[in-house]
XYZ file of C-alpha atoms in Angstrom:
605
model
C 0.000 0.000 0.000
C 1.470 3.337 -1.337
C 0.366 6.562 0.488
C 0.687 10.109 -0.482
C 2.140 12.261 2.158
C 4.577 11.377 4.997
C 5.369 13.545 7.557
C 6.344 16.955 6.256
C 8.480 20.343 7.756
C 7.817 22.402 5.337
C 5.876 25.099 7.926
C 6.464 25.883 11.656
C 4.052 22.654 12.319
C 4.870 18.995 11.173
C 2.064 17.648 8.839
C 1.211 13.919 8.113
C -1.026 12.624 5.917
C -1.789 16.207 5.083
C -3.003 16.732 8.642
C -1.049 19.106 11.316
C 0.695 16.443 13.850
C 2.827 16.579 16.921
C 5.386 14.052 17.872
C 4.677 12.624 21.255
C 7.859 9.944 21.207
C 9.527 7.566 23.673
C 12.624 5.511 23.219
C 12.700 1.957 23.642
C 15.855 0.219 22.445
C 14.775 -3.535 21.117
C 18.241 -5.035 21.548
C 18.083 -3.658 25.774
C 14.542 -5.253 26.206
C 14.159 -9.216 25.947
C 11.508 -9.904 22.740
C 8.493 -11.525 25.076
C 8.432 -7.907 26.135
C 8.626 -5.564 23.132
C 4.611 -6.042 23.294
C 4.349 -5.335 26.605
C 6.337 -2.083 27.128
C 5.306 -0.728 23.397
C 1.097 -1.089 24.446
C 2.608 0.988 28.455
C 3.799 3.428 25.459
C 0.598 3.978 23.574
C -1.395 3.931 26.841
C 1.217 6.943 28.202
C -0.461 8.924 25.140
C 2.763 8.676 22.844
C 2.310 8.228 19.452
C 5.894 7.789 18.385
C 8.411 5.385 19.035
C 11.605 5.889 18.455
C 14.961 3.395 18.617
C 18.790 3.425 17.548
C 20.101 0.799 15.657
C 23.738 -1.113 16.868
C 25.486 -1.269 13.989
C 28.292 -3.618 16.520
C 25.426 -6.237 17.291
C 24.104 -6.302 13.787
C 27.153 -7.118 12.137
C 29.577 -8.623 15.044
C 31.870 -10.211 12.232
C 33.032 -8.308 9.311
C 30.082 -9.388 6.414
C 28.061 -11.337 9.111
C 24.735 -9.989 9.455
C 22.372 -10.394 12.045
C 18.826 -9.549 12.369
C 17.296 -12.269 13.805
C 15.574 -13.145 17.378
C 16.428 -10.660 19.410
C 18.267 -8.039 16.775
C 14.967 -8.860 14.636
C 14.190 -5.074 14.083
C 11.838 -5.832 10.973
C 9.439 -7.488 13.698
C 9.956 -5.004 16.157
C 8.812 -1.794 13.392
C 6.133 -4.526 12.554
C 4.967 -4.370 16.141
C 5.127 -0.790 16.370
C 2.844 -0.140 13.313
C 0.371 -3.183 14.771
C 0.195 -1.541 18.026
C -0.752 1.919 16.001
C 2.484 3.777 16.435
C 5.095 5.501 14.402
C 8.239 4.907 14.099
C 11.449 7.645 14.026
C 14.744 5.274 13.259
C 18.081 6.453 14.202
C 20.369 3.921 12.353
C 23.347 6.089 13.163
C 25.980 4.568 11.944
C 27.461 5.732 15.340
C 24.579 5.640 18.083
C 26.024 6.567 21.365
C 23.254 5.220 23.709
C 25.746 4.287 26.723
C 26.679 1.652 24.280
C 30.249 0.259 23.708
C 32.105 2.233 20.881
C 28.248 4.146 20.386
C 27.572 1.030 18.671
C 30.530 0.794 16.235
C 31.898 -2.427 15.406
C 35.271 -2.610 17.598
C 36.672 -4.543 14.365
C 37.488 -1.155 12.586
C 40.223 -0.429 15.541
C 42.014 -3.059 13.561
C 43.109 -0.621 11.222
C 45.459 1.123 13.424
C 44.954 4.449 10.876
C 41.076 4.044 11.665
C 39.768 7.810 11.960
C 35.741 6.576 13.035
C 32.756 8.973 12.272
C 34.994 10.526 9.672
C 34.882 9.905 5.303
C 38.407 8.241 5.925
C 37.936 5.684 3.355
C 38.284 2.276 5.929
C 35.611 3.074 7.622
C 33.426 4.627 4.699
C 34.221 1.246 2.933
C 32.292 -0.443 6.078
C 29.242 1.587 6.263
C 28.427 1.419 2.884
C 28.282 -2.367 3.071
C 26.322 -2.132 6.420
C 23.940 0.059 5.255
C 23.535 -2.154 2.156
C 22.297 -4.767 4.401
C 20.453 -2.736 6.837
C 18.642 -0.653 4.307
C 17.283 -3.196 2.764
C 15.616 -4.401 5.440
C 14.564 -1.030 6.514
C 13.118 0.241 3.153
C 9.857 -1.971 3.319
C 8.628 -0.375 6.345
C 9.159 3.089 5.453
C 5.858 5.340 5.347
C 5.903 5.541 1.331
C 5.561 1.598 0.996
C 2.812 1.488 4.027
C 5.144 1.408 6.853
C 5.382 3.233 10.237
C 8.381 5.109 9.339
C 7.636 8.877 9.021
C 11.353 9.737 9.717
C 14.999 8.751 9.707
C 17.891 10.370 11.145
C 21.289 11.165 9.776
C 24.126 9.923 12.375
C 23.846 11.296 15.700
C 24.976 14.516 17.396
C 27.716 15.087 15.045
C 28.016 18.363 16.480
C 30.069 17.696 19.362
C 32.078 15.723 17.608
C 32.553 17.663 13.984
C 35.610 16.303 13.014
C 35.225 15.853 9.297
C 32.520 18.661 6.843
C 32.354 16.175 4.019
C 30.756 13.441 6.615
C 27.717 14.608 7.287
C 26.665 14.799 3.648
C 27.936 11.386 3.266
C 25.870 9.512 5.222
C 22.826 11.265 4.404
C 23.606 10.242 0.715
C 24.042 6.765 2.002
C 20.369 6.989 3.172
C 18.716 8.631 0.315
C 21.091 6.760 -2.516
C 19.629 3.266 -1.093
C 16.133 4.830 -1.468
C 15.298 6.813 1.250
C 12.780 9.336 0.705
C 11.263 10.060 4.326
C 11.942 13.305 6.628
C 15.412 13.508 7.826
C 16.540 14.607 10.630
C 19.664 15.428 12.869
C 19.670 15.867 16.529
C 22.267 17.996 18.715
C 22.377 18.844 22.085
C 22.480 22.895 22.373
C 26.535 23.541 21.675
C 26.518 20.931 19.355
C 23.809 22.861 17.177
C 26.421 24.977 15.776
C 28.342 22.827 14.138
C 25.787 19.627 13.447
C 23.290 19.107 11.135
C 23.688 18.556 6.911
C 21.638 20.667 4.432
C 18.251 19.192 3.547
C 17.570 17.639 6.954
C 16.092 19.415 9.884
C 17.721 20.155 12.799
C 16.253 18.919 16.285
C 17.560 19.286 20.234
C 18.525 17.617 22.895
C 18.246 18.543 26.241
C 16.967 18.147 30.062
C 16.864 21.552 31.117
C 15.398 24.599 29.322
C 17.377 27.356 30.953
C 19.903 27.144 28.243
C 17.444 28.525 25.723
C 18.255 25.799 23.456
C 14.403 25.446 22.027
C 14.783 29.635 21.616
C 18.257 29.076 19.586
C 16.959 26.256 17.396
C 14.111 28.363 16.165
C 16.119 31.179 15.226
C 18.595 29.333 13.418
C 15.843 27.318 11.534
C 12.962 29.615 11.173
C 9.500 28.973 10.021
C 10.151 24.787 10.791
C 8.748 22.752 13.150
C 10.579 22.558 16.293
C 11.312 19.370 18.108
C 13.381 18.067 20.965
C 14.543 14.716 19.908
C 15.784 13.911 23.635
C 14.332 14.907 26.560
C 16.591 12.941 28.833
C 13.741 11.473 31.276
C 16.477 10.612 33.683
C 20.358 9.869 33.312
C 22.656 6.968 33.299
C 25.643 6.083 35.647
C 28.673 4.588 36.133
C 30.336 2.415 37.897
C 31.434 4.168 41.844
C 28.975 6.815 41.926
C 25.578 7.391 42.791
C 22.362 6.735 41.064
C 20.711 9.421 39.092
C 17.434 10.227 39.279
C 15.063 13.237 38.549
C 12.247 13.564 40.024
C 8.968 12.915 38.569
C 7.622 16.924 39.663
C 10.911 18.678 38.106
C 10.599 16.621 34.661
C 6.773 17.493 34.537
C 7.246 21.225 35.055
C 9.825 21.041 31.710
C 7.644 18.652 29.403
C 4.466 20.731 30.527
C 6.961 23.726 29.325
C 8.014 22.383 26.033
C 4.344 21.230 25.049
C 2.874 24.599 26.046
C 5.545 25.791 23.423
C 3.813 23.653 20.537
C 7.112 21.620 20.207
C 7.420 18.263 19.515
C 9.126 15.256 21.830
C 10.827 12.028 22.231
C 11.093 11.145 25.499
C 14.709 9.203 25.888
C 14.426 6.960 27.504
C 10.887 6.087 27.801
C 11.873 2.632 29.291
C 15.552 2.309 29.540
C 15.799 -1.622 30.491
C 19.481 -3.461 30.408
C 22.635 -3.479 28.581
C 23.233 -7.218 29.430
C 26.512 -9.056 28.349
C 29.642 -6.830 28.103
C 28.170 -4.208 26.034
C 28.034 -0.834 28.377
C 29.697 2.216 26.802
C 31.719 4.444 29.102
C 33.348 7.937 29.915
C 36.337 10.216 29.332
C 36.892 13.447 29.496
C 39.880 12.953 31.557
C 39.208 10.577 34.218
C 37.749 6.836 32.288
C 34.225 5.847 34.236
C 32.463 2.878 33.329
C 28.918 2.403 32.884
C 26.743 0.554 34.978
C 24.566 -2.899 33.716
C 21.340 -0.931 34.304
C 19.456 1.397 31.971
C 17.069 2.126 33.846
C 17.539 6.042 33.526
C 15.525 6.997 35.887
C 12.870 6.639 33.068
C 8.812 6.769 33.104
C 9.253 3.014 32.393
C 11.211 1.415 34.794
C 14.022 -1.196 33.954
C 11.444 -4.300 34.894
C 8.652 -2.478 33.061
C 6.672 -0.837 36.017
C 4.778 2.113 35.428
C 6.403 4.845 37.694
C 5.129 7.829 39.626
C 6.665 9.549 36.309
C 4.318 7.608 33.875
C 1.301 8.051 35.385
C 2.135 12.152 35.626
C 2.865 11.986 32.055
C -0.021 10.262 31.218
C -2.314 12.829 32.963
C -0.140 15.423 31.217
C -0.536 13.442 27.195
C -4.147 12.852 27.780
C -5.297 16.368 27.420
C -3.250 16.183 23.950
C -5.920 13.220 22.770
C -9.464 13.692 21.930
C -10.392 10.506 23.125
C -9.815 8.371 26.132
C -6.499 6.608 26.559
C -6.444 2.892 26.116
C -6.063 1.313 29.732
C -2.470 0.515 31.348
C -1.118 -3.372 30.862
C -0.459 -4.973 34.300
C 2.733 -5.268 34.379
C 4.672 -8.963 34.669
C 4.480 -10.680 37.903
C 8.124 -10.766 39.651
C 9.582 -13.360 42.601
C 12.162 -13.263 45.531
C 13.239 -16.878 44.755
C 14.774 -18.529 47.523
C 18.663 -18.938 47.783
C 20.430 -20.896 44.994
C 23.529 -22.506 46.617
C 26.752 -22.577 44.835
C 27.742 -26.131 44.409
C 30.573 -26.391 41.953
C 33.212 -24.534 40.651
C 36.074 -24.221 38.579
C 38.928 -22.073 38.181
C 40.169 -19.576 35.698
C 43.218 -21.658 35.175
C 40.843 -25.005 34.660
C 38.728 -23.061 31.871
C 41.615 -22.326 29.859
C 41.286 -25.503 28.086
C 37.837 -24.629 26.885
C 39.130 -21.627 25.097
C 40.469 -21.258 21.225
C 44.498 -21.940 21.470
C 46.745 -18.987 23.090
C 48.226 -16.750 20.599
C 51.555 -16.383 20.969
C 53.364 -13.284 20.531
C 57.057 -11.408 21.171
C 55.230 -8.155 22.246
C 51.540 -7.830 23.753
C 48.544 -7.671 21.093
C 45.590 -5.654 21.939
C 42.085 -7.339 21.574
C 41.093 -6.100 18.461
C 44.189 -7.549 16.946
C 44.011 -10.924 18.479
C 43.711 -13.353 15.293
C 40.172 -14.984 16.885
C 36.717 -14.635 15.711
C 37.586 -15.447 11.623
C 40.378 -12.505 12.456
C 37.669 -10.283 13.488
C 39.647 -9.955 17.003
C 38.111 -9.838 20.460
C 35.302 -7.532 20.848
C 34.323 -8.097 24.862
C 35.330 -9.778 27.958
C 38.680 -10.886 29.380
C 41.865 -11.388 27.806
C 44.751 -13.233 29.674
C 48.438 -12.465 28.649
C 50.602 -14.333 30.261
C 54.710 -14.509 30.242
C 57.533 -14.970 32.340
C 60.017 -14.133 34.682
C 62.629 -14.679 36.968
C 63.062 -12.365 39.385
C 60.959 -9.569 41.432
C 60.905 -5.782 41.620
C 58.642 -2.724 40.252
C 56.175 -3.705 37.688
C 55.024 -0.636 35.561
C 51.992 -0.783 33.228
C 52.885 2.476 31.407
C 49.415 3.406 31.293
C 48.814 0.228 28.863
C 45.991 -1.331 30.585
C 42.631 -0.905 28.905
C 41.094 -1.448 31.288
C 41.593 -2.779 34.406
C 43.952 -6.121 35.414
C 44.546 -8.783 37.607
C 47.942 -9.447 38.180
C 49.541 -12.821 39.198
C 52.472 -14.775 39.832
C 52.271 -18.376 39.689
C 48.547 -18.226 39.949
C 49.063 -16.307 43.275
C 47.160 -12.527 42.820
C 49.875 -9.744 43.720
C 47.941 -6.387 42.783
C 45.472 -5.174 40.014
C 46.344 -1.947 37.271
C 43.930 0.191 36.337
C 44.217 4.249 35.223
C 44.856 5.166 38.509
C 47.022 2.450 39.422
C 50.257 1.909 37.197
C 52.896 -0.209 39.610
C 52.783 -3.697 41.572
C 55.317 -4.722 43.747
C 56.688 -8.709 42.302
C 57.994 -10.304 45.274
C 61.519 -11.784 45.017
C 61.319 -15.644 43.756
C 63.476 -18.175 42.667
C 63.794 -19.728 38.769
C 61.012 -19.078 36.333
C 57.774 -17.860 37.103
C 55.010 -17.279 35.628
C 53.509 -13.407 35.524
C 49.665 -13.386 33.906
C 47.432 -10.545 33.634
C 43.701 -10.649 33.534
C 42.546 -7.863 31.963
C 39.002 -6.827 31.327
C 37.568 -4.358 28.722
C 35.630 -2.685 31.398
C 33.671 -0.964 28.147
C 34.406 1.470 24.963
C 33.747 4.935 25.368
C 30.635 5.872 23.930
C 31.162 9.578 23.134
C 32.860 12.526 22.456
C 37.078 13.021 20.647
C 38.105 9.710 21.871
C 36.518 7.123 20.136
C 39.317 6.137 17.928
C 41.487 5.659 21.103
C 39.042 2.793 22.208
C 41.470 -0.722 21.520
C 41.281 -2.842 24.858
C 43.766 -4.544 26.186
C 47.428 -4.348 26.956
C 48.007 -1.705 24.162
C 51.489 -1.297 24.729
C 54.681 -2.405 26.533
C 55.057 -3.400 30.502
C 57.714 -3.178 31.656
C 59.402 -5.197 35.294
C 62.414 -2.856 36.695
C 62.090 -0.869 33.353
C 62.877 -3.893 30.923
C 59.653 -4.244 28.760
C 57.750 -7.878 28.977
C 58.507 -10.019 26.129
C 56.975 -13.741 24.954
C 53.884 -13.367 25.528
C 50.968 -16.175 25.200
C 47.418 -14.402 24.771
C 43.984 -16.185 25.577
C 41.063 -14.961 24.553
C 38.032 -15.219 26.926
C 35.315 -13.603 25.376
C 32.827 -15.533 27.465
C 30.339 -16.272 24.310
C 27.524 -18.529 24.514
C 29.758 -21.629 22.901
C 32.101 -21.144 25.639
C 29.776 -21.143 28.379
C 27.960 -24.438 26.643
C 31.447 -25.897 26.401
C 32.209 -24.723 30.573
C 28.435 -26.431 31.624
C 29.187 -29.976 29.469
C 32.706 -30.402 30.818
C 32.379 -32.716 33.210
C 34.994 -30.941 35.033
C 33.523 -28.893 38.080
C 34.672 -29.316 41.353
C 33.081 -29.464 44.602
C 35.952 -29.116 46.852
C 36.143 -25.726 48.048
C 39.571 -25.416 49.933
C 41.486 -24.844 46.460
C 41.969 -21.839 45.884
C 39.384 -20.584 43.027
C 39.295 -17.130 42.210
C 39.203 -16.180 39.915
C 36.850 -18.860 38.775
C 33.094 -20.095 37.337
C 31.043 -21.012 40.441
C 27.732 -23.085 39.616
C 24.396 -22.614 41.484
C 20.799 -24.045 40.342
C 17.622 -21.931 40.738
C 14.942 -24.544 40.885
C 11.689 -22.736 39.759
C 7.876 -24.550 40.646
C 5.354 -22.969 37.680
C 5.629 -20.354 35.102
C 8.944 -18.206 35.769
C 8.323 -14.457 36.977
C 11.137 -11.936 36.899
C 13.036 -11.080 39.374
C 16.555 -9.890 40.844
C 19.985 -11.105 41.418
C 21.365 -9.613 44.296
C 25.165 -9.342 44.635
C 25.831 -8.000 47.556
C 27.824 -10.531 49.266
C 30.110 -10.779 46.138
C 33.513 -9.309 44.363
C 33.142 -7.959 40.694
C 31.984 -10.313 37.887
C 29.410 -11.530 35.185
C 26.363 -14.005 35.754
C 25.057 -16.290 32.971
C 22.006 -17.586 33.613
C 20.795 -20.464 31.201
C 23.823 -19.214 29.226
C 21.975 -15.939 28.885
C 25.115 -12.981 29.675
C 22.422 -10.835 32.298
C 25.988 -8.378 32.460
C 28.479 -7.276 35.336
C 28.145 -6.547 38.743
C 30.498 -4.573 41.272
C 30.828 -4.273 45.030
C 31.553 -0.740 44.536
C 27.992 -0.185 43.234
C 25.917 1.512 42.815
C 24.138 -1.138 41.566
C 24.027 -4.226 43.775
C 21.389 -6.351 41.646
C 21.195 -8.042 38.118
C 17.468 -7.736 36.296
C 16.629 -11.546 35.336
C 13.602 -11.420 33.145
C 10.766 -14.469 33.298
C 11.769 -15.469 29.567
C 15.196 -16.262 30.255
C 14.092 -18.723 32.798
C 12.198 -22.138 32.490
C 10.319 -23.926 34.766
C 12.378 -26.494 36.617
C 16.072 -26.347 36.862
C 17.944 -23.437 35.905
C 21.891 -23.347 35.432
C 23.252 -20.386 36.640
C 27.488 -19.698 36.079
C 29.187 -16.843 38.187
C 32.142 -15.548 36.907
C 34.234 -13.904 40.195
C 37.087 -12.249 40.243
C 37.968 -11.540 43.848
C 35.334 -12.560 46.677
C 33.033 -15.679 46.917
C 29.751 -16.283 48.603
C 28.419 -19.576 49.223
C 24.859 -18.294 47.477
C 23.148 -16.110 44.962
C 20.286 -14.282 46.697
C 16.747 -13.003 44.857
C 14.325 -9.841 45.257
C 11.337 -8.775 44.055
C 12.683 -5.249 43.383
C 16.229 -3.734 42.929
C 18.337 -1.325 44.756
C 20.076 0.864 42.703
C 21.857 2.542 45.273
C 22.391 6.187 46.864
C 20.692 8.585 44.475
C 21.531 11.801 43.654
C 19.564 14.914 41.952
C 20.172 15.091 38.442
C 18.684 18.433 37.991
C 20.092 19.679 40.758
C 23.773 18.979 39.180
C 26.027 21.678 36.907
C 25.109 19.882 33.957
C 29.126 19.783 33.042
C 29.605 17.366 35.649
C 27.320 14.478 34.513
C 29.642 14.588 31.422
């Protein structure tokens, strides 16, 4: 079915279908929300009063290997537009190629840092060579559910905040060429926060904002450098996120209202972001840097209207009120939302160490000087995205061990199995004690997560990314194991056979083994980690992400879906401190909070 007229800019009011219209979007990210629930927190949407929804596209999941495409299950984003348009919403897409999102490398594929020249979100021809062929694939699946072939796609947008990051004039242009050349013929549009205004956007696509607070005079700004077109805020940030050793953000439901209430009495358009946050499982968190690296935590749950188990919050319901006088007819009713359970303990019964595991792994690499994780010749010679790496060599005597600053991005550090220290960006030197003969010095380092925006993105290899040096002699003869941590691996770890029960060896770091037995249909609920070190927990070989004692958060969101009724395996990875079980809650604690909107904005960045 072929329609006339998408959604138009051509006056100080978006039109569709002919008809004056107003954006009223939320955010929901497919690939942070397990499929069973796509319905679920897309009918919450409509029932808010939105009539948009709007999601990025990670151009890293979609395409993990160099020409290997994904878009099925859980990346299946045909089915989720499909949904959208069922459920009677439209759909903005924001296919990037970079995304940001709190998501490692803003969603690039970390294979392009193989190409140590790599200059990312930039027309250097390596990486233009790679979106070209992404967006071959993507757009093709994209194209049948625009608007002008009966799809709910009024608009698309061109890359994301470029602004701040304006490295390159001919870029811009490029990928909004790569959109339109493939067949493209919806609204475009660009989104900047207010400084990044000045320098974002690309000719032909209008500009939108993005912002939390209005005393900047960003929606003011916008209008006067784009007069007589519809004005939108692409993200209100509904919340924030946070990292790893801080406090929880939050902004509260009565300062939010006053500033959507603001923007609406305005006549502007919005996407709230994030209408429901929900989880970056696995190893896929972005970070921070703008001078001091921070980590983000496993929760998205931003604070938003939507919380990260799908609850309606104060915040929705106040919205709701607030959307409803926008509609001339009733709102459809609120979905209940999924049942959740404080199971009761699951005892750890068997475990195994890091050095036992090795074995399951591909074959060490073996290599004079240290290779960074991109490099490693694993994955078809894609490299090593995520997870751990271990590099070991050795030695043969003790003294000052200096990491240079080479650790990306945090590391264990042993000798003969026996954990001397850990290096991080704060901490550079270990103390090796005195020993006699050879020994053998590893390192367990962890790509604690890419940064996710701003100047340093092609700085983001993980790793040891340079040399080490003991008593100022650099490390040499090195043999590299990649532990990624994928689902074969963990299939490989549960089958072995191997698991002990004997729990006077020394086993951290190590896989630790618990079984949740569950009577009737699952029900979501909580890990809680309190009790334990830093680590990751697989659960049916599902990666639910990492958890750290430092917090904030002290609790892992297990959706119902993952689980079955009956047994359920559950695999603890743990670096440093054991408990002898995994605890369950109904709800999560996400920590001490702290004002959002009460902070210099400069200092959540």
């Amino acid at each position: 079915m072929s329609r006339l007229e998408g959604l138009k800019a051509d006056s100080s009011q978006f039109t569709l279908e002919g008809e004056p219209f107003r954006i009223l979007g939320g955010s929901v990210h497919y690939f942070r929300v397990p499929r069973a629930y796509w319905e679920d927190r897309l009918l919450k949407m409509k029932a808010c009063g939105l009539n948009t929804l709007t999601t990025y596209v990670p151009w890293n999941l979609h395409e993990p290997e160099r020409g290997t495409f994904n878009f099925q299950d859980q990346l299946d984003l045909k089915a989720y537009v499909s949904l959208a348009a069922q459920l009677g919403l439209w759909v903005i897409l924001r296919p990037g190629p970079y995304i940001c999102a709190e998501w490692d490398l803003g969603g690039l594929p970390s294979w392009l840092l193989q190409d140590e020249e790599m200059q990312l979100r930039t027309t250097y021809p390596g990486f233009v060579n790679a979106v070209n062929l992404y967006f071959d694939k993507l757009i093709s699946v994209i194209k049948p559910l625009m608007f002008e072939g009966g799809g709910p796609i009024i608009a698309v947008q061109v890359e994301n905040e470029y602004g701040s990051f304006a490295k390159d004039d001919k870029y811009m242009p490029f990928i909004k060429n790569c959109l339109q050349s493939r067949g493209i013929k919806e609204l475009l549009m660009t989104s900047d926060n207010w400084e990044g205004l000045r320098c974002g956007g690309v000719e032909g696509a209008l500009k939108t904002v993005n912002l939390q607070r209005l005393s900047f005079g960003a929606i003011q700004h916008l209008a006067d450098i784009q007069p007589q077109k519809p004005l939108m805020v692409m993200e209100y940030w509904s919340g924030w996120f946070d990292v790893w050793g801080e406090h929880h953000h939050v902004f509260y439901a009565e300062d939010m209202l006053a500033v959507v209430s603001e923007i609406l009495d305005r006549g502007v358009s919005i996407n709230l972001y994030m209408f429901h946050g929900g989880t970056t499982f696995g190893f896929m968190n972005g970070a921070m840097d703008f001078g001091t690296y921070k980590s983000q935590v496993t929760s998205y749950d931003y604070d938003a209207p939507l919380s990260e188990a799908g609850d309606c919050t104060p915040k929705y319901h106040h919205l709701r009120n607030l959307f409803s006088q926008y509609h001339s007819e009733h709102l459809p009713g609120v979905p209940s939302s999924p049942e959740r359970k404080a199971y009761g303990p699951a005892l750890i019964q068997q475990h195994l160490s890091l050095w036992d595991v090795l074995q399951f792994s591909d074959k060490p690499h073996r290599s004079d000087r240290p290779v960074n994780m991109e490099n490693l010749p694993v994955n078809n010679n894609n490299g090593q995205s995520y997870g751990y790496t271990l590099y070991e060599t050795t030695i043969t005597g003790g003294g000052a061990l200096n990491s240079r600053n080479n650790i990306r991005d945090r590391a264990l550090v042993f000798v003969n199995r026996e954990c001397v220290g850990c290096l991080d960006y704060k901490t550079h030197e270990v103390a090796i004690p005195d020993g006699k003969g050879e020994r053998t010095l590893s390192f367990l380092v962890e790509n604690c997560g890419r940064v996710n925006y701003g100047k340093a993105l092609d700085e983001q290899r993980k790793g040891i990314v340079g040399d080490i040096v003991l008593n100022n002699t650099p490390l040499r003869g090195f043999s590299i194991s990649c532990l990624d941590m994928k689902p074969s691996f963990i299939k490989r770890l549960t089958n072995s056979g191997q698991w002990k029960t004997d729990f006077k060896s020394h086993c951290v770091p190590g896989f630790f083994q618990a079984r949740l037995c569950v009577d009737g249909p699952p029900k979501d609920t909580f890990v809680s980690l309190r009790s334990w070190g830093k680590g990751v927990i697989f659960v049916n070989g599902q990666n639910l992400g990492r958890y750290w004692f430092i917090g904030p958060q002290h609790f892992l969101y297990l959706p119902a879906p993952w689980l079955r009724s009956g047994e359920n395996e559950i695999i603890v990875f743990e670096e440093q401190r054991v408990h002898d079980k995994l605890l369950f809650a109904e709800n999560p604690d996400y920590g001490k909070a702290i004002d959002v909107y009460k902070l210099p904005f400069c200092t959540l960045l």
